[in-house]
Coordinates of C-alpha atoms in Angstrom, one line a residue:
Chain A
M1 CA 44.4 18.5 -24.4
N2 CA 47.9 17.6 -23.3
E3 CA 50.6 18.0 -25.9
K4 CA 52.0 14.5 -26.0
Y5 CA 48.9 12.5 -26.3
T6 CA 46.2 13.0 -28.9
I7 CA 42.5 12.3 -28.2
E8 CA 42.8 9.3 -30.5
E9 CA 45.6 7.8 -28.3
L10 CA 43.7 8.5 -25.1
E11 CA 40.6 6.8 -26.5
A12 CA 42.7 3.9 -27.7
Y13 CA 44.1 3.7 -24.1
L14 CA 40.5 3.6 -22.7
V15 CA 39.4 0.8 -24.9
G16 CA 42.7 -1.1 -24.5
D17 CA 43.9 -0.6 -28.1
L18 CA 47.0 1.5 -27.4
A19 CA 50.3 0.0 -28.3
P20 CA 52.0 -1.6 -25.2
D21 CA 55.0 0.8 -25.2
R22 CA 52.7 3.9 -25.5
K23 CA 50.5 2.4 -22.8
K24 CA 53.4 1.9 -20.4
D25 CA 54.5 5.5 -21.1
L26 CA 51.0 6.8 -20.6
D27 CA 50.5 4.9 -17.3
A28 CA 53.6 6.5 -16.0
K29 CA 52.6 10.0 -17.1
L30 CA 49.1 9.6 -15.6
A31 CA 50.5 8.7 -12.2
A32 CA 52.2 12.1 -12.0
D33 CA 50.2 14.4 -14.2
A34 CA 46.9 15.6 -12.8
T35 CA 46.0 17.5 -16.0
L36 CA 46.4 14.4 -18.0
Q37 CA 44.2 12.5 -15.6
E38 CA 41.5 15.2 -16.0
D39 CA 41.9 14.9 -19.8
L40 CA 41.4 11.2 -19.6
E41 CA 38.5 11.5 -17.2
A42 CA 36.8 14.2 -19.4
L43 CA 37.1 11.9 -22.4
K44 CA 35.8 9.0 -20.5
I45 CA 32.7 10.8 -19.2
S46 CA 32.1 12.3 -22.6
R47 CA 32.0 8.9 -24.2
E48 CA 29.7 7.6 -21.5
A49 CA 27.4 10.7 -21.9
I50 CA 27.2 10.2 -25.7
E51 CA 26.1 6.7 -25.2
L52 CA 23.6 7.7 -22.5
V53 CA 22.1 10.2 -24.8
G54 CA 21.2 7.4 -27.1
W55 CA 19.7 5.4 -24.2
K56 CA 17.8 8.4 -23.1
A57 CA 16.2 8.9 -26.5
L58 CA 15.2 5.2 -26.4
I59 CA 13.8 5.5 -22.9
S60 CA 11.9 8.7 -23.7
K61 CA 10.4 7.1 -26.7
N62 CA 9.3 4.1 -24.8
Q63 CA 7.9 6.2 -21.9
E64 CA 6.0 8.3 -24.3
E65 CA 4.5 5.3 -26.0
Y66 CA 3.7 3.6 -22.7
L67 CA 2.0 6.6 -21.2
A68 CA 0.0 7.2 -24.4
T69 CA -1.1 3.6 -24.4
R70 CA -2.0 3.7 -20.8
E71 CA -4.0 6.9 -21.3
D72 CA -5.9 5.3 -24.2
S73 CA -6.7 2.2 -22.2
K74 CA -7.9 4.4 -19.3
V75 CA -10.2 6.3 -21.6
K76 CA -11.5 3.0 -23.0
Q77 CA -12.1 1.7 -19.5
I78 CA -14.0 4.9 -18.5
Q79 CA -16.0 4.7 -21.7
S80 CA -16.8 1.0 -21.3
R81 CA -17.1 0.9 -17.6
P82 CA -20.3 2.3 -16.0
S83 CA -19.7 4.5 -13.0
S84 CA -19.9 2.9 -9.6
I85 CA -23.3 4.5 -9.0
G86 CA -24.4 3.0 -12.4
V87 CA -23.0 -0.4 -11.3
W88 CA -25.0 -0.2 -8.0
L89 CA -28.2 1.0 -9.8
G90 CA -27.7 -1.8 -12.3
R91 CA -27.3 -4.4 -9.5
I92 CA -30.4 -3.1 -7.7
A93 CA -32.4 -3.2 -10.9
A94 CA -31.1 -6.7 -11.6
S95 CA -32.1 -7.8 -8.1
L96 CA -35.5 -6.2 -8.4
L97 CA -36.0 -7.8 -11.8
F98 CA -35.0 -11.1 -10.4
V99 CA -37.5 -10.8 -7.5
L100 CA -40.1 -9.6 -10.0
I101 CA -39.5 -12.5 -12.4
G102 CA -39.6 -14.9 -9.4
S103 CA -42.8 -13.4 -8.1
V104 CA -44.5 -13.4 -11.6
S105 CA -43.3 -17.0 -12.1
V106 CA -44.9 -18.0 -8.7
L107 CA -48.0 -16.1 -9.6
F108 CA -48.2 -17.6 -13.1
F109 CA -47.9 -21.1 -11.9
S110 CA -50.1 -20.7 -8.9
T111 CA -52.9 -18.8 -10.5
T112 CA -56.0 -21.0 -11.1
P113 CA -59.7 -20.1 -11.3
D114 CA -59.9 -21.3 -7.7
S115 CA -57.3 -18.9 -6.5
I116 CA -59.6 -16.0 -7.6
I117 CA -62.9 -17.4 -6.2
S118 CA -61.6 -19.4 -3.2
D119 CA -62.6 -16.7 -0.8
Q120 CA -65.8 -15.7 -2.5
L121 CA -68.6 -14.7 -0.2
E122 CA -71.2 -17.2 0.6
Y123 CA -74.7 -16.0 0.0
S124 CA -77.0 -15.8 2.9
I125 CA -80.7 -15.4 2.5
P126 CA -81.9 -12.3 4.4
V127 CA -84.0 -13.6 7.3
L128 CA -87.0 -11.5 7.8
R129 CA -89.3 -12.2 10.7
S130 CA -92.4 -12.0 8.5
A131 CA -90.9 -14.1 5.8
E132 CA -89.4 -16.7 8.2
S133 CA -92.5 -18.8 8.5
N134 CA -93.2 -18.6 4.7
L135 CA -89.9 -19.8 3.4
D136 CA -90.6 -22.1 0.6
Q137 CA -89.0 -25.4 0.3
I138 CA -86.2 -24.2 -2.0
E139 CA -85.2 -21.5 0.5
K140 CA -85.3 -23.9 3.4
A141 CA -83.1 -26.4 1.5
F142 CA -80.7 -23.5 0.5
Q143 CA -80.5 -22.3 4.1
A144 CA -79.8 -25.9 5.2
K145 CA -77.1 -26.0 2.5
D146 CA -78.8 -28.9 1.0
F147 CA -78.0 -27.8 -2.5
D148 CA -78.8 -31.2 -4.1
R149 CA -82.3 -30.8 -2.8
V150 CA -82.5 -27.2 -4.1
L151 CA -81.6 -28.5 -7.6
S152 CA -84.0 -31.4 -7.4
L153 CA -86.8 -29.0 -6.4
S154 CA -85.8 -26.6 -9.2
S155 CA -87.4 -28.9 -11.8
S156 CA -90.8 -28.2 -10.4
V157 CA -90.4 -24.4 -10.7
Q158 CA -92.8 -23.3 -13.4
E159 CA -92.6 -19.5 -13.4
F160 CA -89.7 -17.1 -13.2
D161 CA -89.0 -15.7 -9.9
A162 CA -85.7 -13.8 -9.4
K163 CA -85.1 -15.1 -5.9
T164 CA -85.8 -18.7 -6.8
Y165 CA -83.6 -18.5 -9.9
F166 CA -80.9 -16.9 -7.9
L167 CA -80.9 -19.6 -5.3
I168 CA -80.9 -22.3 -8.0
G169 CA -78.0 -20.6 -9.7
L170 CA -76.0 -20.5 -6.5
S171 CA -76.8 -24.1 -5.8
Y172 CA -75.4 -25.0 -9.2
L173 CA -72.3 -23.1 -8.3
E174 CA -72.0 -25.0 -5.1
S175 CA -72.2 -28.1 -7.1
Q176 CA -69.4 -26.8 -9.4
N177 CA -71.7 -26.7 -12.4
G178 CA -70.8 -23.4 -13.9
E179 CA -72.8 -23.8 -17.1
K180 CA -76.1 -24.3 -15.3
A181 CA -75.3 -21.5 -12.8
E182 CA -74.6 -19.2 -15.7
E183 CA -77.9 -20.2 -17.3
F184 CA -80.0 -19.3 -14.2
L185 CA -78.1 -16.2 -13.2
T186 CA -78.1 -14.6 -16.7
Q187 CA -81.8 -15.3 -16.9
I188 CA -82.3 -12.9 -13.9
E189 CA -80.2 -10.4 -15.8
S190 CA -82.4 -10.8 -18.9
K191 CA -85.6 -10.4 -16.9
N192 CA -84.2 -7.3 -15.2
L193 CA -83.5 -5.8 -18.6
Q194 CA -87.0 -6.5 -19.8
S195 CA -88.6 -5.1 -16.7
S196 CA -86.1 -2.4 -15.9
E197 CA -85.7 -3.8 -12.5
S198 CA -82.5 -4.6 -10.8
N199 CA -83.2 -7.8 -8.8
Y200 CA -80.1 -9.3 -7.5
A201 CA -78.1 -7.4 -10.2
D202 CA -75.0 -6.9 -8.1
Q203 CA -75.1 -10.5 -6.8
V204 CA -75.5 -11.9 -10.3
D205 CA -72.3 -10.0 -11.4
Y206 CA -70.4 -11.3 -8.5
Y207 CA -71.5 -15.0 -8.7
L208 CA -71.2 -15.1 -12.5
V209 CA -67.4 -14.6 -12.1
K210 CA -67.3 -18.0 -10.4
A211 CA -69.7 -19.5 -13.0
Y212 CA -67.4 -18.3 -15.8
L213 CA -64.2 -19.4 -14.2
L214 CA -65.7 -22.9 -13.6
Q215 CA -66.3 -23.1 -17.3
D216 CA -62.8 -21.8 -18.1
K217 CA -64.1 -18.5 -19.5
P218 CA -61.7 -16.0 -18.1
E219 CA -62.6 -13.3 -20.7
D220 CA -66.2 -13.3 -19.4
A221 CA -65.1 -13.4 -15.8
E222 CA -62.8 -10.5 -16.5
M223 CA -65.6 -8.4 -17.9
R224 CA -67.6 -8.9 -14.7
I225 CA -64.7 -8.1 -12.5
E226 CA -64.0 -4.9 -14.5
K227 CA -67.6 -3.9 -14.1
I228 CA -67.5 -4.5 -10.3
I229 CA -64.2 -2.7 -9.8
D230 CA -65.2 0.3 -12.0
D231 CA -68.5 0.8 -10.2
E232 CA -67.8 2.4 -6.8
N233 CA -71.4 1.9 -5.8
H234 CA -71.4 -1.8 -6.7
T235 CA -72.2 -4.0 -3.6
Y236 CA -69.1 -6.1 -4.3
H237 CA -66.8 -3.2 -5.4
G238 CA -64.4 -3.9 -2.5
N239 CA -64.2 -7.6 -3.2
F240 CA -62.0 -7.4 -6.2
N241 CA -58.8 -5.6 -6.7
L242 CA -55.9 -5.1 -9.2
F243 CA -54.4 -8.4 -8.1
D244 CA -57.5 -10.2 -9.2
R245 CA -57.3 -8.4 -12.5
L246 CA -53.7 -9.6 -12.9
Q247 CA -54.7 -13.1 -12.0
I248 CA -57.4 -13.0 -14.6
K249 CA -54.9 -11.8 -17.3
I250 CA -52.6 -14.7 -16.4
L251 CA -55.5 -17.1 -16.8
K252 CA -56.3 -15.6 -20.2
F253 CA -52.6 -16.0 -21.2
K254 CA -52.5 -19.6 -20.0
Chain B
M1 CA -0.6 -6.7 -34.2
K2 CA 2.8 -8.0 -33.1
L3 CA 2.7 -10.4 -30.2
H4 CA 5.8 -11.0 -28.0
R5 CA 6.2 -13.4 -25.2
S6 CA 7.3 -11.8 -22.0
L7 CA 11.1 -11.7 -21.5
T8 CA 12.6 -13.1 -18.4
D9 CA 14.6 -10.7 -16.2
Q10 CA 17.8 -12.3 -17.5
E11 CA 16.8 -11.8 -21.1
I12 CA 16.0 -8.2 -20.4
L13 CA 19.5 -7.7 -19.0
N14 CA 21.1 -9.5 -21.9
Q15 CA 19.2 -7.5 -24.5
I16 CA 20.3 -4.3 -22.8
S17 CA 23.9 -5.2 -22.2
T18 CA 24.4 -6.5 -25.8
K19 CA 22.1 -3.8 -27.3
K20 CA 20.3 -6.6 -29.1
D21 CA 16.7 -5.3 -29.5
P22 CA 17.0 -3.1 -26.4
N23 CA 13.7 -1.4 -27.4
Q24 CA 11.7 -4.5 -26.5
A25 CA 13.5 -4.8 -23.2
I26 CA 12.8 -1.2 -22.2
S27 CA 9.2 -1.5 -23.4
Q28 CA 8.7 -4.4 -21.1
L29 CA 10.4 -2.6 -18.2
Y30 CA 7.8 0.1 -18.6
S31 CA 4.8 -2.1 -19.0
Q32 CA 5.8 -4.2 -16.0
H33 CA 7.2 -1.7 -13.6
Y34 CA 6.1 1.8 -14.3
G35 CA 3.0 1.5 -12.2
M36 CA 4.9 0.2 -9.2
L37 CA 7.5 3.0 -9.5
E38 CA 4.9 5.6 -10.0
H39 CA 2.9 4.4 -7.0
Y40 CA 6.0 4.8 -4.8
I41 CA 6.4 8.5 -5.9
L42 CA 2.8 9.3 -5.5
Q43 CA 2.7 7.7 -2.1
N44 CA 5.7 9.8 -1.1
S45 CA 4.6 13.4 -1.8
G46 CA 5.3 13.3 -5.5
S47 CA 3.0 14.1 -8.4
G48 CA 2.4 12.2 -11.7
D49 CA 4.8 14.6 -13.4
D50 CA 7.5 14.0 -10.7
A51 CA 7.0 10.3 -11.3
A52 CA 7.3 10.6 -15.1
D53 CA 10.6 12.6 -14.8
L54 CA 12.1 10.5 -12.1
I55 CA 11.3 7.1 -13.8
Q56 CA 13.3 8.2 -16.8
E57 CA 16.2 8.8 -14.4
V58 CA 15.6 5.4 -12.8
M59 CA 15.9 3.8 -16.2
L60 CA 19.0 5.7 -17.1
V61 CA 20.7 4.6 -13.8
F62 CA 19.5 1.1 -14.4
I63 CA 20.8 1.0 -17.9
K64 CA 24.2 2.3 -16.8
M65 CA 24.5 -0.3 -14.1
V66 CA 23.6 -3.1 -16.4
T67 CA 25.9 -2.0 -19.2
E68 CA 28.8 -1.6 -16.7
K69 CA 28.0 -5.0 -15.1
K70 CA 27.3 -3.5 -11.8
Y71 CA 24.0 -5.3 -11.7
R72 CA 23.8 -8.9 -13.0
G73 CA 20.4 -10.0 -11.7
E74 CA 21.5 -10.7 -8.0
A75 CA 18.3 -9.1 -6.7
S76 CA 15.1 -9.3 -8.6
L77 CA 14.8 -6.7 -11.4
K78 CA 11.7 -5.3 -9.7
S79 CA 13.3 -4.8 -6.3
F80 CA 16.4 -3.3 -8.0
L81 CA 14.4 -0.8 -9.9
Y82 CA 12.5 0.0 -6.7
S83 CA 15.8 0.6 -4.9
I84 CA 17.0 3.0 -7.6
C85 CA 13.7 4.8 -7.6
R86 CA 13.7 5.2 -3.8
N87 CA 17.2 6.4 -3.7
L88 CA 16.7 8.9 -6.5
W89 CA 13.5 10.2 -5.0
I90 CA 15.1 10.6 -1.6
T91 CA 17.9 12.6 -3.3
E92 CA 15.3 14.7 -5.1
L93 CA 13.4 15.4 -1.9
R94 CA 16.6 16.4 -0.2
K95 CA 17.2 18.9 -2.9
R96 CA 13.7 20.3 -2.6
K97 CA 13.3 20.3 1.2
S98 CA 16.2 21.4 3.3
T99 CA 14.6 21.4 6.8
A100 CA 16.8 19.6 9.3
A101 CA 14.3 17.1 10.3
R102 CA 13.6 16.0 6.8
H103 CA 17.2 16.0 5.9
D104 CA 18.1 13.7 8.8
R105 CA 15.2 11.4 8.0
Y106 CA 16.0 11.0 4.4
E107 CA 19.7 10.9 5.0
G108 CA 19.1 8.1 7.5
E109 CA 17.1 6.2 5.0
K110 CA 19.6 6.7 2.3
D111 CA 22.3 5.1 4.4
Q112 CA 20.5 1.8 4.2
L113 CA 20.6 1.8 0.5
D114 CA 22.9 0.0 -1.8
S115 CA 26.1 2.1 -2.1
N116 CA 26.6 1.0 -5.7
I117 CA 23.3 2.6 -6.6
S118 CA 24.2 5.8 -4.7
E119 CA 27.5 6.0 -6.6
Q120 CA 25.8 5.5 -9.9
I121 CA 23.2 8.2 -9.2
Q122 CA 26.0 10.6 -8.4
R123 CA 27.8 9.5 -11.6
N124 CA 24.6 10.1 -13.6
E125 CA 24.3 13.6 -12.1
N126 CA 27.7 14.4 -13.7
L127 CA 26.7 12.6 -16.9
K128 CA 23.6 14.7 -17.2
F129 CA 25.7 17.8 -17.3
V130 CA 27.8 16.4 -20.1
M131 CA 24.6 15.3 -21.9
D132 CA 23.4 18.8 -21.8
L133 CA 26.7 20.0 -23.3
F134 CA 26.4 17.3 -26.0
E135 CA 23.0 18.7 -27.0
K136 CA 24.7 22.0 -27.7
L137 CA 27.0 20.5 -30.3
G138 CA 26.1 20.8 -34.0
E139 CA 23.7 18.4 -35.5
K140 CA 26.3 16.7 -37.6
C141 CA 28.6 16.1 -34.6
K142 CA 25.7 14.7 -32.6
Q143 CA 24.8 12.3 -35.4
I144 CA 28.3 11.1 -35.9
L145 CA 28.9 10.6 -32.2
T146 CA 25.6 8.9 -31.5
L147 CA 26.0 6.6 -34.5
F148 CA 29.4 5.6 -33.4
Y149 CA 29.1 5.4 -29.6
F150 CA 25.5 4.3 -29.1
E151 CA 24.4 2.7 -32.3
E152 CA 27.9 1.1 -32.6
Y153 CA 28.1 1.7 -36.4
S154 CA 31.5 1.1 -38.0
M155 CA 33.3 4.1 -39.5
K156 CA 32.6 2.7 -42.9
E157 CA 28.8 2.5 -42.3
I158 CA 28.8 6.1 -41.0
V159 CA 30.7 7.3 -44.1
E160 CA 28.0 5.8 -46.2
K161 CA 25.1 6.8 -44.1
L162 CA 26.2 10.5 -43.7
D163 CA 27.8 10.8 -47.2
F164 CA 31.3 11.5 -46.1
S165 CA 33.9 11.6 -48.8
S166 CA 36.3 9.3 -47.0
D167 CA 36.9 7.4 -43.8
Q168 CA 39.7 9.7 -42.9
V169 CA 37.5 12.8 -43.3
L170 CA 34.9 11.2 -41.0
R171 CA 37.6 10.2 -38.5
N172 CA 38.9 13.7 -38.3
K173 CA 35.4 15.1 -37.9
K174 CA 34.6 12.6 -35.2
Y175 CA 37.6 13.5 -33.1
K176 CA 37.0 17.2 -33.7
C177 CA 33.5 16.8 -32.3
L178 CA 34.7 14.6 -29.4
Q179 CA 37.5 17.1 -28.6
S180 CA 34.9 19.9 -28.6
L181 CA 32.8 18.1 -26.0
T182 CA 35.7 17.2 -23.7
D183 CA 37.0 20.8 -23.9
Q184 CA 33.6 22.0 -22.7
V185 CA 33.6 19.4 -19.9
K186 CA 36.9 20.6 -18.7
S187 CA 35.9 24.2 -18.9
S188 CA 32.8 23.6 -16.8
P189 CA 33.8 24.5 -13.2
V190 CA 31.2 22.2 -11.6
L191 CA 32.2 19.2 -13.8
L192 CA 35.9 19.8 -13.4
K193 CA 35.5 19.9 -9.7
N194 CA 33.4 16.7 -9.7
L195 CA 35.9 15.0 -12.0
Q196 CA 38.7 15.9 -9.7
K197 CA 36.8 14.5 -6.7
A198 CA 36.1 11.3 -8.7
L199 CA 39.8 11.0 -9.4
R200 CA 40.6 11.4 -5.7
H201 CA 37.9 8.7 -5.1
E202 CA 36.0 11.0 -2.7

């Protein structure tokens, strides 16, 4: 430090607190004394640096806090946000679920007994050359699809005959009378059990499905369908599938 | 949890220049602009650590320019910070890479920048030397000088806070500490040379 000016005086000069006569004197000295200029400049930069140290501490503290908070929020985001693959899988699953719900809804509201039996096979009496001339009246009426006549003739039937009972049962089905159809068809089944025969056994299973559905008996219809599907050798095995099972379950739910 | 409304750019400048709750102002500068500044560094061959180091420098240059009234909100605070960041990063890259092509490119870019910012960056380089010297002072000296020059405590408050026996004892101690720092500044060849250059307005 120069000998004529103390650091206090130089500082007072910098902040404008130096007495006017000393200031005038110092101004004159500064113009000619490079060392004094350096002293003053060193003091000035020292004061600035001290203040900046304070700012730096404040800045460092804020930066540390900011980065820590940001890191925390990143971790939280990672924890709460599924991966992009997860997002896409979720979207696909949601879409599939939406389609599934839509399909089930359509299926639910569109499933009726008719939707299961609408394409049921029509029964055709096997035409045998030898038997052709001996067809009784019921057979003729059935072949002619005159189901009313079949039913009117059925009252005159005195004895059980599997074929006759079967044709009467089918005629009741054609007349949408499920209860009577069930009555005649199950009689064939009973007789078969008694005689250990299997007359029209597969046909009875098949047409009873319709008879039950006409009577709003989906549980009974389901049992027949299960029986047909489970028996690979059943004549009508290929006529029902899982979709029919599903439809039956929907009917039961309704 | 404390909830603050966002400060306007002008309020941030006021709080810094008057040192009235500067912490809130700096906190907001970080939350609003750190990402943008970091992005610039990352997009220009820098790393996350480079960004963290440089952004502290950006804030120091910014604070100096605000406290010295070299920036009063003429440009938006965001673009001003960006300019400081860009200028500082170019300077840093120049130090790191000295190939002629890069030098020319960055030098060319720097010419377009605000000369006030460039001057302040150069000034801050010198200040950083002095700040390092300050850190080598004794703890008591650092406390006294920081309380007086940064916190702007009165001598009486510092006497009470640091348990000095009298105002005069503190005053003597303070000038002794300051003298020690200025002596070190003058004895540093690099700093002395830079001070002389500054005095010649080079």
